[in-house]
GROMACS .gro file of C-alpha atoms in nm:
model
  374
    1UNK     CA    1   0.010  -0.010   0.039
    2UNK     CA    2   0.286   0.216   0.062
    3UNK     CA    3   0.441   0.163  -0.238
    4UNK     CA    4   0.121   0.251  -0.504
    5UNK     CA    5   0.221   0.525  -0.537
    6UNK     CA    6   0.533   0.470  -0.700
    7UNK     CA    7   0.642   0.512  -1.078
    8UNK     CA    8   0.922   0.362  -1.184
    9UNK     CA    9   1.021   0.289  -1.543
   10UNK     CA   10   1.326   0.008  -1.597
   11UNK     CA   11   1.521   0.059  -1.892
   12UNK     CA   12   1.352  -0.200  -2.137
   13UNK     CA   13   1.036  -0.011  -2.059
   14UNK     CA   14   1.207   0.315  -2.196
   15UNK     CA   15   1.406   0.124  -2.520
   16UNK     CA   16   1.039  -0.027  -2.572
   17UNK     CA   17   0.879   0.282  -2.623
   18UNK     CA   18   1.078   0.447  -2.822
   19UNK     CA   19   1.099   0.160  -3.032
   20UNK     CA   20   0.728   0.120  -3.046
   21UNK     CA   21   0.674   0.487  -3.076
   22UNK     CA   22   0.847   0.477  -3.435
   23UNK     CA   23   0.682   0.111  -3.515
   24UNK     CA   24   0.330   0.254  -3.454
   25UNK     CA   25   0.360   0.588  -3.602
   26UNK     CA   26   0.488   0.450  -3.919
   27UNK     CA   27   0.255   0.124  -3.978
   28UNK     CA   28  -0.032   0.242  -3.888
   29UNK     CA   29  -0.069   0.663  -3.969
   30UNK     CA   30  -0.449   0.777  -3.993
   31UNK     CA   31  -0.516   0.692  -4.328
   32UNK     CA   32  -0.449   0.307  -4.269
   33UNK     CA   33  -0.661   0.322  -3.988
   34UNK     CA   34  -0.922   0.391  -4.188
   35UNK     CA   35  -0.842   0.200  -4.470
   36UNK     CA   36  -0.853  -0.124  -4.219
   37UNK     CA   37  -1.239   0.005  -4.100
   38UNK     CA   38  -1.379  -0.185  -4.429
   39UNK     CA   39  -1.201  -0.470  -4.434
   40UNK     CA   40  -1.320  -0.753  -4.315
   41UNK     CA   41  -0.987  -0.896  -4.107
   42UNK     CA   42  -0.952  -0.550  -3.984
   43UNK     CA   43  -0.531  -0.577  -3.940
   44UNK     CA   44  -0.284  -0.597  -4.212
   45UNK     CA   45  -0.155  -0.932  -4.134
   46UNK     CA   46   0.209  -0.795  -4.281
   47UNK     CA   47   0.247  -0.585  -3.960
   48UNK     CA   48   0.121  -0.847  -3.738
   49UNK     CA   49   0.402  -1.078  -3.854
   50UNK     CA   50   0.682  -0.798  -3.808
   51UNK     CA   51   0.466  -0.740  -3.482
   52UNK     CA   52   0.580  -1.094  -3.421
   53UNK     CA   53   0.927  -1.061  -3.520
   54UNK     CA   54   1.074  -0.783  -3.327
   55UNK     CA   55   0.920  -1.045  -2.976
   56UNK     CA   56   0.690  -0.855  -2.854
   57UNK     CA   57   0.422  -1.140  -2.848
   58UNK     CA   58   0.692  -1.318  -2.597
   59UNK     CA   59   0.748  -1.012  -2.369
   60UNK     CA   60   0.603  -1.142  -2.038
   61UNK     CA   61   0.631  -1.495  -2.136
   62UNK     CA   62   0.872  -1.694  -1.866
   63UNK     CA   63   1.216  -1.795  -2.060
   64UNK     CA   64   1.113  -2.110  -2.036
   65UNK     CA   65   0.859  -2.111  -2.258
   66UNK     CA   66   1.029  -1.941  -2.520
   67UNK     CA   67   0.962  -1.640  -2.384
   68UNK     CA   68   1.186  -1.350  -2.284
   69UNK     CA   69   1.073  -1.337  -1.942
   70UNK     CA   70   1.032  -0.970  -1.880
   71UNK     CA   71   0.640  -0.860  -1.687
   72UNK     CA   72   0.313  -0.656  -1.856
   73UNK     CA   73   0.506  -0.350  -1.660
   74UNK     CA   74   0.692  -0.351  -2.040
   75UNK     CA   75   0.443  -0.450  -2.231
   76UNK     CA   76   0.222  -0.133  -2.137
   77UNK     CA   77   0.433   0.026  -2.316
   78UNK     CA   78   0.386  -0.140  -2.635
   79UNK     CA   79   0.000  -0.121  -2.586
   80UNK     CA   80   0.041   0.241  -2.496
   81UNK     CA   81   0.206   0.316  -2.891
   82UNK     CA   82  -0.071   0.080  -2.989
   83UNK     CA   83  -0.350   0.305  -2.883
   84UNK     CA   84  -0.227   0.592  -2.938
   85UNK     CA   85  -0.168   0.543  -3.338
   86UNK     CA   86  -0.512   0.312  -3.319
   87UNK     CA   87  -0.275   0.040  -3.461
   88UNK     CA   88  -0.550  -0.278  -3.515
   89UNK     CA   89  -0.364  -0.607  -3.433
   90UNK     CA   90  -0.487  -0.900  -3.194
   91UNK     CA   91  -0.181  -0.822  -2.972
   92UNK     CA   92  -0.366  -0.737  -2.618
   93UNK     CA   93  -0.608  -1.031  -2.702
   94UNK     CA   94  -0.317  -1.296  -2.719
   95UNK     CA   95  -0.147  -1.072  -2.414
   96UNK     CA   96  -0.438  -1.129  -2.236
   97UNK     CA   97  -0.468  -1.474  -2.357
   98UNK     CA   98  -0.113  -1.598  -2.280
   99UNK     CA   99  -0.152  -1.423  -1.963
  100UNK     CA  100  -0.479  -1.708  -1.863
  101UNK     CA  101  -0.219  -1.991  -1.977
  102UNK     CA  102   0.038  -1.862  -1.719
  103UNK     CA  103  -0.133  -1.818  -1.402
  104UNK     CA  104  -0.452  -2.101  -1.463
  105UNK     CA  105  -0.292  -2.365  -1.765
  106UNK     CA  106  -0.122  -2.703  -1.614
  107UNK     CA  107   0.241  -2.728  -1.701
  108UNK     CA  108   0.125  -2.964  -1.989
  109UNK     CA  109  -0.053  -2.661  -2.155
  110UNK     CA  110   0.238  -2.390  -2.117
  111UNK     CA  111   0.460  -2.566  -2.233
  112UNK     CA  112   0.266  -2.673  -2.572
  113UNK     CA  113   0.058  -2.361  -2.633
  114UNK     CA  114   0.261  -2.049  -2.518
  115UNK     CA  115   0.618  -2.087  -2.730
  116UNK     CA  116   0.364  -2.054  -3.070
  117UNK     CA  117   0.212  -1.775  -2.885
  118UNK     CA  118   0.574  -1.626  -2.849
  119UNK     CA  119   0.618  -1.702  -3.200
  120UNK     CA  120   0.284  -1.514  -3.337
  121UNK     CA  121  -0.015  -1.759  -3.289
  122UNK     CA  122  -0.281  -1.527  -3.228
  123UNK     CA  123  -0.528  -1.622  -2.897
  124UNK     CA  124  -0.851  -1.468  -2.742
  125UNK     CA  125  -1.055  -1.481  -2.427
  126UNK     CA  126  -1.371  -1.544  -2.415
  127UNK     CA  127  -1.541  -1.477  -2.098
  128UNK     CA  128  -1.805  -1.205  -2.128
  129UNK     CA  129  -2.179  -1.314  -2.174
  130UNK     CA  130  -2.488  -1.145  -2.196
  131UNK     CA  131  -2.535  -1.032  -1.868
  132UNK     CA  132  -2.318  -0.794  -1.939
  133UNK     CA  133  -2.137  -0.846  -1.607
  134UNK     CA  134  -1.743  -0.720  -1.555
  135UNK     CA  135  -1.750  -1.018  -1.228
  136UNK     CA  136  -1.594  -1.248  -1.463
  137UNK     CA  137  -1.731  -1.485  -1.206
  138UNK     CA  138  -2.087  -1.485  -1.327
  139UNK     CA  139  -2.106  -1.747  -1.572
  140UNK     CA  140  -2.363  -1.898  -1.712
  141UNK     CA  141  -2.224  -2.061  -1.979
  142UNK     CA  142  -2.218  -2.494  -1.897
  143UNK     CA  143  -1.976  -2.785  -1.947
  144UNK     CA  144  -2.172  -3.116  -1.927
  145UNK     CA  145  -1.919  -3.457  -1.889
  146UNK     CA  146  -1.955  -3.650  -2.135
  147UNK     CA  147  -1.718  -3.921  -2.217
  148UNK     CA  148  -1.386  -3.816  -2.126
  149UNK     CA  149  -1.450  -3.479  -2.265
  150UNK     CA  150  -1.686  -3.194  -2.180
  151UNK     CA  151  -1.962  -3.082  -2.395
  152UNK     CA  152  -2.058  -2.702  -2.375
  153UNK     CA  153  -2.277  -2.481  -2.413
  154UNK     CA  154  -2.354  -2.092  -2.406
  155UNK     CA  155  -2.299  -1.818  -2.611
  156UNK     CA  156  -2.015  -1.559  -2.475
  157UNK     CA  157  -2.035  -1.193  -2.614
  158UNK     CA  158  -1.691  -0.923  -2.745
  159UNK     CA  159  -1.433  -1.219  -2.759
  160UNK     CA  160  -1.230  -0.932  -2.982
  161UNK     CA  161  -0.987  -1.101  -3.259
  162UNK     CA  162  -1.200  -1.476  -3.250
  163UNK     CA  163  -1.154  -1.463  -3.685
  164UNK     CA  164  -0.774  -1.434  -3.608
  165UNK     CA  165  -0.741  -1.638  -3.262
  166UNK     CA  166  -0.628  -2.032  -3.265
  167UNK     CA  167  -0.697  -2.111  -2.927
  168UNK     CA  168  -0.987  -1.961  -2.676
  169UNK     CA  169  -0.965  -1.922  -2.334
  170UNK     CA  170  -1.370  -1.976  -2.237
  171UNK     CA  171  -1.520  -1.975  -1.935
  172UNK     CA  172  -1.795  -2.267  -1.806
  173UNK     CA  173  -1.986  -2.379  -1.476
  174UNK     CA  174  -1.921  -2.733  -1.509
  175UNK     CA  175  -2.309  -2.894  -1.470
  176UNK     CA  176  -2.395  -2.578  -1.379
  177UNK     CA  177  -2.177  -2.597  -1.068
  178UNK     CA  178  -1.854  -2.423  -1.003
  179UNK     CA  179  -1.623  -2.195  -1.295
  180UNK     CA  180  -1.390  -2.417  -1.481
  181UNK     CA  181  -1.127  -2.283  -1.830
  182UNK     CA  182  -1.058  -2.485  -2.080
  183UNK     CA  183  -0.853  -2.362  -2.418
  184UNK     CA  184  -1.057  -2.441  -2.720
  185UNK     CA  185  -0.860  -2.466  -2.960
  186UNK     CA  186  -1.011  -2.330  -3.349
  187UNK     CA  187  -1.076  -2.652  -3.479
  188UNK     CA  188  -1.286  -2.799  -3.234
  189UNK     CA  189  -1.562  -2.530  -3.306
  190UNK     CA  190  -1.825  -2.622  -3.514
  191UNK     CA  191  -1.860  -2.384  -3.869
  192UNK     CA  192  -2.085  -2.029  -3.808
  193UNK     CA  193  -2.003  -2.075  -3.484
  194UNK     CA  194  -1.847  -1.748  -3.475
  195UNK     CA  195  -2.042  -1.426  -3.588
  196UNK     CA  196  -1.948  -1.091  -3.587
  197UNK     CA  197  -2.129  -0.835  -3.328
  198UNK     CA  198  -2.119  -0.457  -3.446
  199UNK     CA  199  -1.918  -0.224  -3.181
  200UNK     CA  200  -1.905   0.136  -3.147
  201UNK     CA  201  -1.530   0.082  -3.203
  202UNK     CA  202  -1.478   0.035  -3.553
  203UNK     CA  203  -1.130  -0.067  -3.586
  204UNK     CA  204  -1.225  -0.342  -3.349
  205UNK     CA  205  -1.340  -0.679  -3.471
  206UNK     CA  206  -1.506  -0.833  -3.188
  207UNK     CA  207  -1.726  -1.188  -3.215
  208UNK     CA  208  -1.976  -1.381  -3.064
  209UNK     CA  209  -1.885  -1.719  -2.986
  210UNK     CA  210  -2.189  -1.978  -2.965
  211UNK     CA  211  -2.076  -2.257  -2.735
  212UNK     CA  212  -2.378  -2.553  -2.802
  213UNK     CA  213  -2.238  -2.866  -2.965
  214UNK     CA  214  -1.877  -2.803  -2.913
  215UNK     CA  215  -1.722  -3.071  -2.714
  216UNK     CA  216  -1.352  -3.077  -2.559
  217UNK     CA  217  -1.138  -3.342  -2.411
  218UNK     CA  218  -1.012  -3.308  -2.045
  219UNK     CA  219  -0.661  -3.225  -2.124
  220UNK     CA  220  -0.849  -2.867  -2.246
  221UNK     CA  221  -0.936  -2.860  -1.900
  222UNK     CA  222  -0.720  -2.522  -1.740
  223UNK     CA  223  -0.561  -2.600  -1.356
  224UNK     CA  224  -0.902  -2.647  -1.158
  225UNK     CA  225  -0.669  -2.521  -0.842
  226UNK     CA  226  -0.578  -2.227  -1.028
  227UNK     CA  227  -0.893  -2.135  -1.166
  228UNK     CA  228  -1.012  -1.798  -0.907
  229UNK     CA  229  -0.688  -1.669  -0.966
  230UNK     CA  230  -0.670  -1.685  -1.294
  231UNK     CA  231  -1.017  -1.532  -1.371
  232UNK     CA  232  -0.889  -1.214  -1.098
  233UNK     CA  233  -0.547  -1.204  -1.311
  234UNK     CA  234  -0.738  -1.183  -1.620
  235UNK     CA  235  -0.982  -0.905  -1.505
  236UNK     CA  236  -0.642  -0.695  -1.386
  237UNK     CA  237  -0.443  -0.754  -1.752
  238UNK     CA  238  -0.752  -0.667  -1.901
  239UNK     CA  239  -0.755  -0.309  -1.714
  240UNK     CA  240  -0.403  -0.245  -1.695
  241UNK     CA  241  -0.360  -0.315  -2.090
  242UNK     CA  242  -0.687  -0.089  -2.128
  243UNK     CA  243  -0.544   0.156  -1.922
  244UNK     CA  244  -0.224   0.195  -2.174
  245UNK     CA  245  -0.452   0.189  -2.500
  246UNK     CA  246  -0.663   0.460  -2.322
  247UNK     CA  247  -0.341   0.693  -2.225
  248UNK     CA  248  -0.204   0.643  -2.576
  249UNK     CA  249  -0.581   0.748  -2.707
  250UNK     CA  250  -0.576   1.041  -2.481
  251UNK     CA  251  -0.244   1.217  -2.600
  252UNK     CA  252  -0.335   1.152  -2.970
  253UNK     CA  253  -0.644   1.278  -2.891
  254UNK     CA  254  -0.485   1.627  -2.775
  255UNK     CA  255  -0.241   1.643  -3.050
  256UNK     CA  256  -0.477   1.596  -3.297
  257UNK     CA  257  -0.675   1.851  -3.130
  258UNK     CA  258  -0.406   2.129  -3.111
  259UNK     CA  259  -0.351   2.094  -3.436
  260UNK     CA  260  -0.695   2.289  -3.544
  261UNK     CA  261  -0.632   2.493  -3.293
  262UNK     CA  262  -0.354   2.635  -3.398
  263UNK     CA  263  -0.446   2.640  -3.746
  264UNK     CA  264  -0.836   2.710  -3.785
  265UNK     CA  265  -0.918   3.037  -3.786
  266UNK     CA  266  -1.272   3.273  -3.661
  267UNK     CA  267  -1.281   3.604  -3.661
  268UNK     CA  268  -0.949   3.661  -3.879
  269UNK     CA  269  -0.797   3.500  -3.483
  270UNK     CA  270  -0.700   3.136  -3.442
  271UNK     CA  271  -0.907   3.000  -3.265
  272UNK     CA  272  -0.674   2.824  -3.005
  273UNK     CA  273  -0.650   3.229  -2.901
  274UNK     CA  274  -1.000   3.190  -2.709
  275UNK     CA  275  -0.950   3.162  -2.342
  276UNK     CA  276  -1.284   2.901  -2.367
  277UNK     CA  277  -1.079   2.680  -2.602
  278UNK     CA  278  -0.762   2.740  -2.391
  279UNK     CA  279  -0.829   2.613  -2.063
  280UNK     CA  280  -1.042   2.284  -2.156
  281UNK     CA  281  -0.707   2.154  -2.329
  282UNK     CA  282  -0.518   2.252  -2.062
  283UNK     CA  283  -0.749   2.091  -1.825
  284UNK     CA  284  -0.737   1.753  -2.073
  285UNK     CA  285  -0.361   1.766  -2.073
  286UNK     CA  286  -0.333   1.740  -1.755
  287UNK     CA  287  -0.607   1.492  -1.736
  288UNK     CA  288  -0.390   1.242  -1.963
  289UNK     CA  289  -0.089   1.333  -1.714
  290UNK     CA  290  -0.244   1.206  -1.419
  291UNK     CA  291  -0.389   0.896  -1.568
  292UNK     CA  292  -0.032   0.795  -1.729
  293UNK     CA  293   0.142   0.885  -1.418
  294UNK     CA  294  -0.097   0.586  -1.263
  295UNK     CA  295  -0.096   0.388  -1.567
  296UNK     CA  296   0.295   0.361  -1.528
  297UNK     CA  297   0.183   0.353  -1.122
  298UNK     CA  298  -0.012   0.031  -1.211
  299UNK     CA  299   0.266  -0.134  -1.482
  300UNK     CA  300   0.569  -0.048  -1.175
  301UNK     CA  301   0.287  -0.211  -0.929
  302UNK     CA  302   0.154  -0.520  -1.115
  303UNK     CA  303   0.334  -0.750  -0.950
  304UNK     CA  304   0.321  -0.676  -0.628
  305UNK     CA  305   0.069  -0.807  -0.416
  306UNK     CA  306  -0.173  -0.629  -0.235
  307UNK     CA  307  -0.068  -0.314  -0.464
  308UNK     CA  308  -0.170  -0.447  -0.779
  309UNK     CA  309  -0.523  -0.425  -0.772
  310UNK     CA  310  -0.487  -0.096  -0.619
  311UNK     CA  311  -0.318   0.057  -0.836
  312UNK     CA  312  -0.450  -0.093  -1.176
  313UNK     CA  313  -0.795   0.009  -1.043
  314UNK     CA  314  -0.727   0.396  -0.999
  315UNK     CA  315  -0.532   0.352  -1.354
  316UNK     CA  316  -0.874   0.233  -1.551
  317UNK     CA  317  -1.067   0.436  -1.363
  318UNK     CA  318  -0.852   0.769  -1.479
  319UNK     CA  319  -0.754   0.673  -1.816
  320UNK     CA  320  -1.101   0.635  -1.917
  321UNK     CA  321  -1.169   0.967  -1.723
  322UNK     CA  322  -0.831   1.134  -1.946
  323UNK     CA  323  -0.951   1.007  -2.258
  324UNK     CA  324  -1.358   1.047  -2.257
  325UNK     CA  325  -1.309   1.388  -2.202
  326UNK     CA  326  -1.052   1.452  -2.420
  327UNK     CA  327  -1.254   1.304  -2.708
  328UNK     CA  328  -1.596   1.431  -2.608
  329UNK     CA  329  -1.343   1.833  -2.630
  330UNK     CA  330  -1.241   1.712  -2.944
  331UNK     CA  331  -1.592   1.671  -3.090
  332UNK     CA  332  -1.701   2.033  -2.901
  333UNK     CA  333  -1.372   2.229  -3.091
  334UNK     CA  334  -1.436   2.132  -3.433
  335UNK     CA  335  -1.755   2.225  -3.420
  336UNK     CA  336  -2.071   2.133  -3.690
  337UNK     CA  337  -1.743   1.943  -3.868
  338UNK     CA  338  -1.654   1.721  -3.535
  339UNK     CA  339  -1.872   1.504  -3.523
  340UNK     CA  340  -1.890   1.394  -3.900
  341UNK     CA  341  -1.737   1.043  -4.005
  342UNK     CA  342  -1.484   1.236  -4.210
  343UNK     CA  343  -1.371   1.399  -3.867
  344UNK     CA  344  -1.091   1.225  -3.689
  345UNK     CA  345  -1.252   1.328  -3.387
  346UNK     CA  346  -1.519   1.054  -3.412
  347UNK     CA  347  -1.267   0.772  -3.425
  348UNK     CA  348  -1.100   0.864  -3.095
  349UNK     CA  349  -1.443   0.925  -2.924
  350UNK     CA  350  -1.538   0.599  -3.024
  351UNK     CA  351  -1.254   0.366  -2.921
  352UNK     CA  352  -1.276   0.588  -2.554
  353UNK     CA  353  -1.607   0.442  -2.496
  354UNK     CA  354  -1.528   0.108  -2.616
  355UNK     CA  355  -1.180   0.093  -2.385
  356UNK     CA  356  -1.374   0.294  -2.098
  357UNK     CA  357  -1.699  -0.022  -2.093
  358UNK     CA  358  -1.445  -0.285  -2.132
  359UNK     CA  359  -1.350  -0.487  -1.761
  360UNK     CA  360  -1.521  -0.268  -1.590
  361UNK     CA  361  -1.644   0.168  -1.599
  362UNK     CA  362  -1.495   0.451  -1.355
  363UNK     CA  363  -1.781   0.384  -1.152
  364UNK     CA  364  -1.724  -0.020  -1.129
  365UNK     CA  365  -1.359   0.025  -1.008
  366UNK     CA  366  -1.389   0.349  -0.747
  367UNK     CA  367  -1.658   0.124  -0.589
  368UNK     CA  368  -1.417  -0.187  -0.558
  369UNK     CA  369  -1.142   0.086  -0.469
  370UNK     CA  370  -1.387   0.188  -0.192
  371UNK     CA  371  -1.391  -0.127  -0.028
  372UNK     CA  372  -1.009  -0.204  -0.075
  373UNK     CA  373  -0.882   0.121   0.070
  374UNK     CA  374  -1.125   0.194   0.361
   0.00000   0.00000   0.00000
C-alpha cells in the first residue's frame, strides 16, 4: 500500500517505448486506420507478422516457454503506442490469453501453447456473456461431462479477434456448479459458431462465440485449483492494458485537437487563442498526465501482491476519464464538422467509449477501490 504512488520506468520499458513509438507511427498512419475500417480482417497481416518478429508477444512470457522473461510492465509502453496510433492487431487479445494460460494453465498446456504464442500465434479470451457483468465469475455457459471430455453450451460476447485466434480461453460452469476454464482450439468449433458483432469502435473486430455443440477433451481443462486466481488475474491484465490503450489514445486526441486549434481561424483569429478553448485543452492535458502517472504506477506495481489491484483500478478509472474528456472536447472544438464521419475526432471518441466500458467503467472500479482502501 505504501508503494502504490511509486512510478518506475525500467531501462527495458524506455527502450520498448522508443521502438514502439516509431514502429506504430510508421505502420499505422490515420489513412491506414481508415482503410482497415472496411477490411474484413481489420488489420494488416504483414504488420502482425512484424510484431511477432520484434518479439513483442514474448515479452511477458517466461523464458522456459520461449519468452523473454520480462513482465507486463514492459508490455505497457507497446500497447500505449498502439493506442496512440489506433493500431489494429490481435496483440492485446493474444497477450491477455497468454497471461490466462500462465496464471491458470497446466504445465502441459503452458509447454504446448506459450511457445506458439511467442512465435506469433493469435489467441483470445471468451469470458464475457450477455448478462454484461464485469465480474468474470458470473458465468451462465455450462460444461457437462460426456465420456472422457466435456460438452460446452452457452454464448460468449465481445470475443475480440476471434476470427484470427487459434485458441480461445473459455469459462463455463461445470454441471451448473463451479467455474472452470478451458482452452478451445479453433478446429474444435463447429462451422458458424463465430458471428461478428457490430460495436461502436469500428477499428475493432469483436465476435459472439456460440459454444453449443463444442466438445473438448479433458486435457483442455485448465488447472482446476487456479480458476479463481486466473479469472482475477485476467481481469487485472485487461484493465491494465486497456488503461495503456486509453492513455495513448488520449495523448493522440490532444495532439490532433491542438493542431486544429493552432490552424483554424474564426473572425480573423486562431481559435486556439480564445480562453474558452485554451482552458479545456489544458484540463485535458493535465488529466492525461494524471492518467499516465497512474498507468505507470500500475505497471510498476503489477507484480506486487496487495498493491496491484489498487494501482490498476486507479489507472483504469483515471484513464477512462481522461480519454473520454479529451475525445469529447475534440468533437466540440471541431464545431459542426466534429461529429461527422470525415473528422477523425469520432474515431477517438468511439475508441474511448469502447475501452472505458470494457473490463469495468470508472464507477465500477471506484466502487471496488472504496472497499479496498477503507
